Amino acid sequence: MEVGFLGLGIMGKAMAANLLRHGFRVTVWNRTLSKCQELVALGATVGETPAAVVARCRYTIAMLSDPSAALSVVFDKDGVLEQIGDGKGYVDMSTVDAATSSKISEAVKQKGGAFLEAPVSGSKKPAEDGQLVILAAGDQALYDDMVPAFDVLGKKSFFLGEIGNGANMKLVVNMIMGSMMNALSEGLSLADNSGLNPQTLLDVLDLGAIANPMFKLKGPSILKGSYNPAFPLKHQQKDMRLALSLGDENAVAMPVAAASNEAFKKARSLGLGDLDFSAVYEVIKGASGSNQA
Ligand SMILES: NC(=O)C1=CN([C@@H]2O[C@H](COP(=O)(O)OP(=O)(O)OC[C@H]3O[C@@H](n4cnc5c(N)ncnc54)[C@H](OP(=O)(O)O)[C@@H]3O)[C@@H](O)[C@H]2O)C=CC1
Ligand SMILES: O=CC(=O)O
């Protein structure tokens, strides 16, 4: 199967590499074109523009930072819309809001193409290992066509019906994740400031009812002050913002998420946006005057 791939950031690079490893023919494009070379070394071909990729491939996947990037790659000069049409499918796996996804869907369909939103749950390591959870919605025939690729990229795919359901599901999941990261950070800070060993707190958490892979993975690296980005904090804050907006639209009170968003915003304002989202601990630790170095 031949696929195009637009966006070779942390996630896109791992996902495109995975497809290549599993025998897919992949044509890649990235705004910073030099980042394509690593994929070329794995067997990829380069398209000079998003339009050139779509012209060459029946199916094109995108994995871009945010709504503005997702829209730009489709609507701007040399964008997807210039070449999408009958018999071609466009699959946006970026985390965006439902309105962005609907706008892209309408434009692609108007040109005769098919569109699927398919954001993913799971970070850098699951992307490298083909263990993502895929939250697809939109054109069901295109979903069926993409199953061989989704089987390589993920451990489970959901087809959630109409456009917007995949985007919204992803935002709900990440709203919970961002709030949990704040709760973990507050707990570590409280333990530390109460004279408890934060590592012992992690050990206790891991044995009880609220044990989870995220605490297990991020807890020890937080205690080391190590924030190499797997999921950049600026993207987590974008997801909190979009989830809160979904809450506004549906009159759902989300005081926990709103408070967490403030902490992520503060972290961004301190220049921590490109670090892993667990760096929000630095804000919480700072606010509580932690004993930790
Ligand atoms: N990292 C993670 O753990 C996860 C991320 N996600 C979501 O996946 C998406 C990608 O995340 P991730 O790979 O981490 O992000 P990165 O920041 O690593 O990569 C972002 C990508 O978007 C491109 N881009 C940004 N702005 C534009 C623009 N205006 N026009 C064209 N391309 C643009 C970047 O190009 P360039 O290289 O030129 O900057 C890069 O390829 C995001 O929506 C994120 O929320 C979902 C699940 C997990
Ligand atoms: O969006 C981030 C993730 O880990 O999922």
PDB file of N, CA, C and O and ligand atoms in Angstrom, residues 6-13 15 29-33 35 50 62-73 76 92-96 119-127 132 170 174 177 218 229-232 234-236 238-239 274 276-277, ligand 1:
ATOM      1  N   LEU A   6       2.238  13.704   5.852  1.00  0.00           N
ATOM      2  CA  LEU A   6       2.536  15.129   6.020  1.00  0.00           C
ATOM      3  C   LEU A   6       2.760  15.430   7.498  1.00  0.00           C
ATOM      4  O   LEU A   6       1.859  15.235   8.313  1.00  0.00           O
ATOM      5  N   GLY A   7       3.959  15.896   7.841  1.00  0.00           N
ATOM      6  CA  GLY A   7       4.238  16.268   9.239  1.00  0.00           C
ATOM      7  C   GLY A   7       5.107  15.223   9.918  1.00  0.00           C
ATOM      8  O   GLY A   7       4.618  14.147  10.284  1.00  0.00           O
ATOM      9  N   LEU A   8       6.387  15.544  10.062  1.00  0.00           N
ATOM     10  CA  LEU A   8       7.348  14.588  10.634  1.00  0.00           C
ATOM     11  C   LEU A   8       7.903  15.104  11.948  1.00  0.00           C
ATOM     12  O   LEU A   8       9.116  15.177  12.154  1.00  0.00           O
ATOM     13  N   GLY A   9       6.989  15.485  12.851  1.00  0.00           N
ATOM     14  CA  GLY A   9       7.404  15.865  14.204  1.00  0.00           C
ATOM     15  C   GLY A   9       7.641  14.599  15.016  1.00  0.00           C
ATOM     16  O   GLY A   9       7.895  13.520  14.471  1.00  0.00           O
ATOM     17  N   ILE A  10       7.539  14.730  16.341  1.00  0.00           N
ATOM     18  CA  ILE A  10       7.789  13.593  17.230  1.00  0.00           C
ATOM     19  C   ILE A  10       6.926  12.393  16.805  1.00  0.00           C
ATOM     20  O   ILE A  10       7.409  11.261  16.674  1.00  0.00           O
ATOM     21  N   MET A  11       5.654  12.637  16.586  1.00  0.00           N
ATOM     22  CA  MET A  11       4.729  11.543  16.279  1.00  0.00           C
ATOM     23  C   MET A  11       4.818  11.114  14.814  1.00  0.00           C
ATOM     24  O   MET A  11       4.898   9.921  14.504  1.00  0.00           O
ATOM     25  N   GLY A  12       4.787  12.092  13.909  1.00  0.00           N
ATOM     26  CA  GLY A  12       4.757  11.773  12.482  1.00  0.00           C
ATOM     27  C   GLY A  12       5.977  10.985  12.038  1.00  0.00           C
ATOM     28  O   GLY A  12       5.862  10.023  11.263  1.00  0.00           O
ATOM     29  N   LYS A  13       7.125  11.371  12.561  1.00  0.00           N
ATOM     30  CA  LYS A  13       8.362  10.672  12.197  1.00  0.00           C
ATOM     31  C   LYS A  13       8.284   9.192  12.616  1.00  0.00           C
ATOM     32  O   LYS A  13       8.593   8.283  11.837  1.00  0.00           O
ATOM     33  N   MET A  15       5.600   7.420  13.239  1.00  0.00           N
ATOM     34  CA  MET A  15       4.518   6.710  12.539  1.00  0.00           C
ATOM     35  C   MET A  15       4.915   6.383  11.097  1.00  0.00           C
ATOM     36  O   MET A  15       4.685   5.267  10.613  1.00  0.00           O
ATOM     37  N   TRP A  29       6.345  14.578   3.464  1.00  0.00           N
ATOM     38  CA  TRP A  29       6.576  16.028   3.361  1.00  0.00           C
ATOM     39  C   TRP A  29       6.590  16.583   4.777  1.00  0.00           C
ATOM     40  O   TRP A  29       5.833  16.126   5.648  1.00  0.00           O
ATOM     41  N   ASN A  30       7.457  17.557   4.999  1.00  0.00           N
ATOM     42  CA  ASN A  30       7.455  18.284   6.266  1.00  0.00           C
ATOM     43  C   ASN A  30       7.749  19.747   5.958  1.00  0.00           C
ATOM     44  O   ASN A  30       8.529  20.051   5.046  1.00  0.00           O
ATOM     45  N   ARG A  31       7.113  20.648   6.735  1.00  0.00           N
ATOM     46  CA  ARG A  31       7.337  22.079   6.495  1.00  0.00           C
ATOM     47  C   ARG A  31       8.831  22.379   6.470  1.00  0.00           C
ATOM     48  O   ARG A  31       9.317  23.064   5.567  1.00  0.00           O
ATOM     49  N   THR A  32       9.567  21.895   7.463  1.00  0.00           N
ATOM     50  CA  THR A  32      11.022  21.991   7.441  1.00  0.00           C
ATOM     51  C   THR A  32      11.504  20.756   6.670  1.00  0.00           C
ATOM     52  O   THR A  32      11.610  19.661   7.212  1.00  0.00           O
ATOM     53  N   LEU A  33      11.755  20.974   5.369  1.00  0.00           N
ATOM     54  CA  LEU A  33      11.947  19.815   4.474  1.00  0.00           C
ATOM     55  C   LEU A  33      13.131  18.936   4.863  1.00  0.00           C
ATOM     56  O   LEU A  33      13.119  17.724   4.633  1.00  0.00           O
ATOM     57  N   LYS A  35      13.906  17.715   7.514  1.00  0.00           N
ATOM     58  CA  LYS A  35      13.553  16.606   8.421  1.00  0.00           C
ATOM     59  C   LYS A  35      13.118  15.354   7.667  1.00  0.00           C
ATOM     60  O   LYS A  35      12.961  14.288   8.264  1.00  0.00           O
ATOM     61  N   PRO A  50       2.661  19.607   0.096  1.00  0.00           N
ATOM     62  CA  PRO A  50       1.523  18.716   0.387  1.00  0.00           C
ATOM     63  C   PRO A  50       0.771  18.323  -0.893  1.00  0.00           C
ATOM     64  O   PRO A  50       0.385  17.160  -1.062  1.00  0.00           O
ATOM     65  N   ALA A  62      -1.992  13.003   7.674  1.00  0.00           N
ATOM     66  CA  ALA A  62      -1.333  14.193   8.227  1.00  0.00           C
ATOM     67  C   ALA A  62      -1.212  14.055   9.740  1.00  0.00           C
ATOM     68  O   ALA A  62      -2.102  13.505  10.394  1.00  0.00           O
ATOM     69  N   MET A  63      -0.090  14.541  10.290  1.00  0.00           N
ATOM     70  CA  MET A  63       0.116  14.554  11.751  1.00  0.00           C
ATOM     71  C   MET A  63       0.785  15.884  12.089  1.00  0.00           C
ATOM     72  O   MET A  63       2.021  15.991  12.094  1.00  0.00           O
ATOM     73  N   LEU A  64      -0.040  16.890  12.351  1.00  0.00           N
ATOM     74  CA  LEU A  64       0.438  18.274  12.466  1.00  0.00           C
ATOM     75  C   LEU A  64       0.124  18.834  13.840  1.00  0.00           C
ATOM     76  O   LEU A  64      -0.731  18.313  14.555  1.00  0.00           O
ATOM     77  N   SER A  65       0.783  19.945  14.184  1.00  0.00           N
ATOM     78  CA  SER A  65       0.769  20.384  15.576  1.00  0.00           C
ATOM     79  C   SER A  65      -0.595  20.803  16.113  1.00  0.00           C
ATOM     80  O   SER A  65      -0.937  20.451  17.240  1.00  0.00           O
ATOM     81  N   ASP A  66      -1.357  21.552  15.336  1.00  0.00           N
ATOM     82  CA  ASP A  66      -2.552  22.181  15.921  1.00  0.00           C
ATOM     83  C   ASP A  66      -3.527  22.592  14.812  1.00  0.00           C
ATOM     84  O   ASP A  66      -3.240  22.391  13.627  1.00  0.00           O
ATOM     85  N   PRO A  67      -4.679  23.183  15.184  1.00  0.00           N
ATOM     86  CA  PRO A  67      -5.666  23.543  14.158  1.00  0.00           C
ATOM     87  C   PRO A  67      -5.092  24.453  13.072  1.00  0.00           C
ATOM     88  O   PRO A  67      -5.365  24.251  11.872  1.00  0.00           O
ATOM     89  N   SER A  68      -4.278  25.415  13.470  1.00  0.00           N
ATOM     90  CA  SER A  68      -3.770  26.352  12.456  1.00  0.00           C
ATOM     91  C   SER A  68      -2.869  25.626  11.453  1.00  0.00           C
ATOM     92  O   SER A  68      -2.957  25.862  10.233  1.00  0.00           O
ATOM     93  N   ALA A  69      -2.042  24.695  11.907  1.00  0.00           N
ATOM     94  CA  ALA A  69      -1.185  23.922  10.998  1.00  0.00           C
ATOM     95  C   ALA A  69      -2.031  23.003  10.112  1.00  0.00           C
ATOM     96  O   ALA A  69      -1.783  22.884   8.900  1.00  0.00           O
ATOM     97  N   ALA A  70      -3.044  22.378  10.722  1.00  0.00           N
ATOM     98  CA  ALA A  70      -3.893  21.453   9.960  1.00  0.00           C
ATOM     99  C   ALA A  70      -4.618  22.191   8.829  1.00  0.00           C
ATOM    100  O   ALA A  70      -4.730  21.681   7.701  1.00  0.00           O
ATOM    101  N   LEU A  71      -5.086  23.405   9.127  1.00  0.00           N
ATOM    102  CA  LEU A  71      -5.797  24.187   8.107  1.00  0.00           C
ATOM    103  C   LEU A  71      -4.835  24.690   7.038  1.00  0.00           C
ATOM    104  O   LEU A  71      -5.131  24.637   5.835  1.00  0.00           O
ATOM    105  N   SER A  72      -3.678  25.145   7.460  1.00  0.00           N
ATOM    106  CA  SER A  72      -2.700  25.703   6.520  1.00  0.00           C
ATOM    107  C   SER A  72      -2.277  24.664   5.476  1.00  0.00           C
ATOM    108  O   SER A  72      -2.205  24.956   4.276  1.00  0.00           O
ATOM    109  N   VAL A  73      -2.033  23.443   5.921  1.00  0.00           N
ATOM    110  CA  VAL A  73      -1.550  22.397   5.011  1.00  0.00           C
ATOM    111  C   VAL A  73      -2.627  22.013   3.981  1.00  0.00           C
ATOM    112  O   VAL A  73      -2.320  21.596   2.870  1.00  0.00           O
ATOM    113  N   ASP A  76      -3.765  26.338   2.179  1.00  0.00           N
ATOM    114  CA  ASP A  76      -2.797  27.300   1.631  1.00  0.00           C
ATOM    115  C   ASP A  76      -2.307  26.869   0.246  1.00  0.00           C
ATOM    116  O   ASP A  76      -2.588  25.768  -0.211  1.00  0.00           O
ATOM    117  N   ASP A  92      -6.587  12.956   8.630  1.00  0.00           N
ATOM    118  CA  ASP A  92      -5.877  13.857   9.539  1.00  0.00           C
ATOM    119  C   ASP A  92      -5.840  13.243  10.935  1.00  0.00           C
ATOM    120  O   ASP A  92      -6.884  13.097  11.585  1.00  0.00           O
ATOM    121  N   MET A  93      -4.623  12.912  11.389  1.00  0.00           N
ATOM    122  CA  MET A  93      -4.461  12.263  12.693  1.00  0.00           C
ATOM    123  C   MET A  93      -4.013  13.250  13.774  1.00  0.00           C
ATOM    124  O   MET A  93      -3.770  12.868  14.923  1.00  0.00           O
ATOM    125  N   SER A  94      -3.915  14.527  13.415  1.00  0.00           N
ATOM    126  CA  SER A  94      -3.555  15.573  14.379  1.00  0.00           C
ATOM    127  C   SER A  94      -4.660  15.716  15.425  1.00  0.00           C
ATOM    128  O   SER A  94      -5.816  15.387  15.170  1.00  0.00           O
ATOM    129  N   THR A  95      -4.306  16.260  16.595  1.00  0.00           N
ATOM    130  CA  THR A  95      -5.331  16.572  17.596  1.00  0.00           C
ATOM    131  C   THR A  95      -5.831  17.992  17.351  1.00  0.00           C
ATOM    132  O   THR A  95      -5.091  18.964  17.573  1.00  0.00           O
ATOM    133  N   VAL A  96      -7.056  18.092  16.870  1.00  0.00           N
ATOM    134  CA  VAL A  96      -7.675  19.401  16.602  1.00  0.00           C
ATOM    135  C   VAL A  96      -9.100  19.376  17.148  1.00  0.00           C
ATOM    136  O   VAL A  96      -9.578  18.334  17.602  1.00  0.00           O
ATOM    137  N   PRO A 119      -7.458  11.123  15.204  1.00  0.00           N
ATOM    138  CA  PRO A 119      -6.457  11.441  16.229  1.00  0.00           C
ATOM    139  C   PRO A 119      -6.113  10.189  17.030  1.00  0.00           C
ATOM    140  O   PRO A 119      -6.865   9.200  17.002  1.00  0.00           O
ATOM    141  N   VAL A 120      -4.983  10.264  17.710  1.00  0.00           N
ATOM    142  CA  VAL A 120      -4.504   9.060  18.413  1.00  0.00           C
ATOM    143  C   VAL A 120      -4.278   9.337  19.888  1.00  0.00           C
ATOM    144  O   VAL A 120      -3.908  10.443  20.280  1.00  0.00           O
ATOM    145  N   SER A 121      -4.467   8.303  20.684  1.00  0.00           N
ATOM    146  CA  SER A 121      -4.069   8.350  22.081  1.00  0.00           C
ATOM    147  C   SER A 121      -2.811   7.494  22.193  1.00  0.00           C
ATOM    148  O   SER A 121      -2.743   6.397  21.622  1.00  0.00           O
ATOM    149  N   GLY A 122      -1.818   8.028  22.906  1.00  0.00           N
ATOM    150  CA  GLY A 122      -0.528   7.331  22.974  1.00  0.00           C
ATOM    151  C   GLY A 122       0.540   8.263  22.460  1.00  0.00           C
ATOM    152  O   GLY A 122       0.299   9.008  21.512  1.00  0.00           O
ATOM    153  N   SER A 123       1.706   8.196  23.088  1.00  0.00           N
ATOM    154  CA  SER A 123       2.736   9.189  22.831  1.00  0.00           C
ATOM    155  C   SER A 123       3.859   8.630  21.955  1.00  0.00           C
ATOM    156  O   SER A 123       3.640   7.736  21.147  1.00  0.00           O
ATOM    157  N   LYS A 124       5.072   9.177  22.153  1.00  0.00           N
ATOM    158  CA  LYS A 124       6.199   8.843  21.272  1.00  0.00           C
ATOM    159  C   LYS A 124       6.493   7.327  21.238  1.00  0.00           C
ATOM    160  O   LYS A 124       6.616   6.728  20.175  1.00  0.00           O
ATOM    161  N   LYS A 125       6.581   6.720  22.421  1.00  0.00           N
ATOM    162  CA  LYS A 125       6.950   5.301  22.481  1.00  0.00           C
ATOM    163  C   LYS A 125       5.872   4.418  21.835  1.00  0.00           C
ATOM    164  O   LYS A 125       6.196   3.564  20.988  1.00  0.00           O
ATOM    165  N   PRO A 126       4.592   4.606  22.197  1.00  0.00           N
ATOM    166  CA  PRO A 126       3.564   3.824  21.493  1.00  0.00           C
ATOM    167  C   PRO A 126       3.574   4.072  19.978  1.00  0.00           C
ATOM    168  O   PRO A 126       3.295   3.151  19.204  1.00  0.00           O
ATOM    169  N   ALA A 127       3.916   5.305  19.565  1.00  0.00           N
ATOM    170  CA  ALA A 127       4.000   5.565  18.120  1.00  0.00           C
ATOM    171  C   ALA A 127       5.135   4.749  17.510  1.00  0.00           C
ATOM    172  O   ALA A 127       4.996   4.166  16.427  1.00  0.00           O
ATOM    173  N   LEU A 132      -0.505   2.687  19.218  1.00  0.00           N
ATOM    174  CA  LEU A 132      -1.421   3.812  19.428  1.00  0.00           C
ATOM    175  C   LEU A 132      -2.861   3.315  19.511  1.00  0.00           C
ATOM    176  O   LEU A 132      -3.170   2.188  19.091  1.00  0.00           O
ATOM    177  N   LYS A 170     -10.856  12.500  21.548  1.00  0.00           N
ATOM    178  CA  LYS A 170      -9.440  12.747  21.863  1.00  0.00           C
ATOM    179  C   LYS A 170      -9.304  13.896  22.872  1.00  0.00           C
ATOM    180  O   LYS A 170      -8.488  13.846  23.803  1.00  0.00           O
ATOM    181  N   ASN A 174      -7.591  13.702  26.565  1.00  0.00           N
ATOM    182  CA  ASN A 174      -6.428  14.517  26.946  1.00  0.00           C
ATOM    183  C   ASN A 174      -6.742  15.529  28.038  1.00  0.00           C
ATOM    184  O   ASN A 174      -5.848  15.944  28.783  1.00  0.00           O
ATOM    185  N   MET A 177      -6.160  13.464  30.978  1.00  0.00           N
ATOM    186  CA  MET A 177      -4.721  13.226  31.162  1.00  0.00           C
ATOM    187  C   MET A 177      -4.023  14.472  31.732  1.00  0.00           C
ATOM    188  O   MET A 177      -3.187  14.367  32.638  1.00  0.00           O
ATOM    189  N   LYS A 218       6.062   8.742  33.979  1.00  0.00           N
ATOM    190  CA  LYS A 218       6.465  10.148  34.168  1.00  0.00           C
ATOM    191  C   LYS A 218       6.949  10.449  35.588  1.00  0.00           C
ATOM    192  O   LYS A 218       7.758  11.357  35.776  1.00  0.00           O
ATOM    193  N   PRO A 229      11.018  16.032  25.621  1.00  0.00           N
ATOM    194  CA  PRO A 229       9.621  16.002  25.181  1.00  0.00           C
ATOM    195  C   PRO A 229       9.220  14.720  24.464  1.00  0.00           C
ATOM    196  O   PRO A 229       9.797  14.369  23.440  1.00  0.00           O
ATOM    197  N   ALA A 230       8.259  14.007  25.031  1.00  0.00           N
ATOM    198  CA  ALA A 230       7.543  12.957  24.294  1.00  0.00           C
ATOM    199  C   ALA A 230       6.230  13.581  23.818  1.00  0.00           C
ATOM    200  O   ALA A 230       5.866  13.499  22.650  1.00  0.00           O
ATOM    201  N   PHE A 231       5.554  14.251  24.758  1.00  0.00           N
ATOM    202  CA  PHE A 231       4.341  15.010  24.418  1.00  0.00           C
ATOM    203  C   PHE A 231       4.595  16.453  24.858  1.00  0.00           C
ATOM    204  O   PHE A 231       4.557  16.758  26.060  1.00  0.00           O
ATOM    205  N   PRO A 232       4.895  17.352  23.890  1.00  0.00           N
ATOM    206  CA  PRO A 232       5.241  18.725  24.269  1.00  0.00           C
ATOM    207  C   PRO A 232       4.135  19.416  25.062  1.00  0.00           C
ATOM    208  O   PRO A 232       2.954  19.302  24.746  1.00  0.00           O
ATOM    209  N   LYS A 234       3.254  22.437  25.176  1.00  0.00           N
ATOM    210  CA  LYS A 234       2.426  23.396  24.411  1.00  0.00           C
ATOM    211  C   LYS A 234       1.250  22.678  23.744  1.00  0.00           C
ATOM    212  O   LYS A 234       0.172  23.249  23.589  1.00  0.00           O
ATOM    213  N   HIS A 235       1.445  21.398  23.352  1.00  0.00           N
ATOM    214  CA  HIS A 235       0.331  20.657  22.737  1.00  0.00           C
ATOM    215  C   HIS A 235      -0.692  20.238  23.800  1.00  0.00           C
ATOM    216  O   HIS A 235      -1.892  20.255  23.551  1.00  0.00           O
ATOM    217  N   GLN A 236      -0.211  19.873  24.980  1.00  0.00           N
ATOM    218  CA  GLN A 236      -1.155  19.536  26.056  1.00  0.00           C
ATOM    219  C   GLN A 236      -1.995  20.770  26.413  1.00  0.00           C
ATOM    220  O   GLN A 236      -3.201  20.668  26.641  1.00  0.00           O
ATOM    221  N   LYS A 238      -2.753  23.231  24.429  1.00  0.00           N
ATOM    222  CA  LYS A 238      -3.710  23.385  23.306  1.00  0.00           C
ATOM    223  C   LYS A 238      -4.905  22.454  23.496  1.00  0.00           C
ATOM    224  O   LYS A 238      -6.063  22.844  23.316  1.00  0.00           O
ATOM    225  N   ASP A 239      -4.639  21.226  23.910  1.00  0.00           N
ATOM    226  CA  ASP A 239      -5.732  20.254  24.091  1.00  0.00           C
ATOM    227  C   ASP A 239      -6.644  20.647  25.256  1.00  0.00           C
ATOM    228  O   ASP A 239      -7.874  20.490  25.173  1.00  0.00           O
ATOM    229  N   ASP A 274       8.120  23.741  25.063  1.00  0.00           N
ATOM    230  CA  ASP A 274       8.698  22.693  24.212  1.00  0.00           C
ATOM    231  C   ASP A 274       9.176  21.491  25.011  1.00  0.00           C
ATOM    232  O   ASP A 274       9.618  20.497  24.430  1.00  0.00           O
ATOM    233  N   ASP A 276       8.529  18.314  27.830  1.00  0.00           N
ATOM    234  CA  ASP A 276       7.427  17.377  28.034  1.00  0.00           C
ATOM    235  C   ASP A 276       6.351  18.000  28.938  1.00  0.00           C
ATOM    236  O   ASP A 276       6.660  18.833  29.801  1.00  0.00           O
ATOM    237  N   PHE A 277       5.106  17.560  28.743  1.00  0.00           N
ATOM    238  CA  PHE A 277       4.011  18.171  29.518  1.00  0.00           C
ATOM    239  C   PHE A 277       4.163  17.941  31.017  1.00  0.00           C
ATOM    240  O   PHE A 277       3.597  18.673  31.824  1.00  0.00           O
TER     241      PHE A 277
HETATM  242  N1  LIG B   1       3.681  13.897  21.042  1.00  0.00           N
HETATM  243  C1  LIG B   1       2.683  13.170  21.538  1.00  0.00           C
HETATM  244  O1  LIG B   1       2.841  12.436  22.533  1.00  0.00           O
HETATM  245  C2  LIG B   1       1.334  13.183  20.915  1.00  0.00           C
HETATM  246  C3  LIG B   1       0.912  14.190  20.077  1.00  0.00           C
HETATM  247  N2  LIG B   1      -0.356  14.158  19.548  1.00  0.00           N
HETATM  248  C4  LIG B   1      -0.793  15.206  18.646  1.00  0.00           C
HETATM  249  O2  LIG B   1      -0.180  14.938  17.387  1.00  0.00           O
HETATM  250  C5  LIG B   1       0.132  16.156  16.714  1.00  0.00           C
HETATM  251  C6  LIG B   1       1.625  16.202  16.427  1.00  0.00           C
HETATM  252  O3  LIG B   1       2.312  16.124  17.653  1.00  0.00           O
HETATM  253  P1  LIG B   1       3.916  16.043  17.736  1.00  0.00           P
HETATM  254  O4  LIG B   1       4.433  15.195  16.659  1.00  0.00           O
HETATM  255  O5  LIG B   1       4.210  15.727  19.144  1.00  0.00           O
HETATM  256  O6  LIG B   1       4.280  17.563  17.457  1.00  0.00           O
HETATM  257  P2  LIG B   1       5.648  18.223  17.002  1.00  0.00           P
HETATM  258  O7  LIG B   1       5.625  19.597  17.560  1.00  0.00           O
HETATM  259  O8  LIG B   1       6.792  17.337  17.290  1.00  0.00           O
HETATM  260  O9  LIG B   1       5.483  18.283  15.404  1.00  0.00           O
HETATM  261  C7  LIG B   1       4.578  19.166  14.820  1.00  0.00           C
HETATM  262  C8  LIG B   1       4.570  18.993  13.319  1.00  0.00           C
HETATM  263  O10 LIG B   1       3.668  19.963  12.752  1.00  0.00           O
HETATM  264  C9  LIG B   1       4.384  20.727  11.768  1.00  0.00           C
HETATM  265  N3  LIG B   1       3.848  22.079  11.693  1.00  0.00           N
HETATM  266  C10 LIG B   1       3.678  22.960  12.713  1.00  0.00           C
HETATM  267  N4  LIG B   1       3.127  24.110  12.236  1.00  0.00           N
HETATM  268  C11 LIG B   1       2.963  23.933  10.902  1.00  0.00           C
HETATM  269  C12 LIG B   1       2.445  24.760   9.870  1.00  0.00           C
HETATM  270  N5  LIG B   1       1.962  25.989  10.108  1.00  0.00           N
HETATM  271  N6  LIG B   1       2.416  24.252   8.619  1.00  0.00           N
HETATM  272  C13 LIG B   1       2.894  23.015   8.367  1.00  0.00           C
HETATM  273  N7  LIG B   1       3.402  22.188   9.301  1.00  0.00           N
HETATM  274  C14 LIG B   1       3.429  22.652  10.559  1.00  0.00           C
HETATM  275  C15 LIG B   1       5.826  20.688  12.221  1.00  0.00           C
HETATM  276  O11 LIG B   1       6.687  21.031  11.149  1.00  0.00           O
HETATM  277  P3  LIG B   1       8.179  21.589  11.419  1.00  0.00           P
HETATM  278  O12 LIG B   1       9.027  20.370  11.622  1.00  0.00           O
HETATM  279  O13 LIG B   1       8.512  22.348  10.204  1.00  0.00           O
HETATM  280  O14 LIG B   1       8.111  22.451  12.644  1.00  0.00           O
HETATM  281  C16 LIG B   1       5.930  19.226  12.645  1.00  0.00           C
HETATM  282  O15 LIG B   1       6.045  18.381  11.540  1.00  0.00           O
HETATM  283  C17 LIG B   1      -0.370  17.281  17.646  1.00  0.00           C
HETATM  284  O16 LIG B   1      -1.671  17.625  17.239  1.00  0.00           O
HETATM  285  C18 LIG B   1      -0.388  16.618  19.008  1.00  0.00           C
HETATM  286  O17 LIG B   1      -1.300  17.233  19.889  1.00  0.00           O
HETATM  287  C19 LIG B   1      -1.212  13.130  19.785  1.00  0.00           C
HETATM  288  C20 LIG B   1      -0.843  12.094  20.587  1.00  0.00           C
HETATM  289  C21 LIG B   1       0.434  12.059  21.243  1.00  0.00           C
END
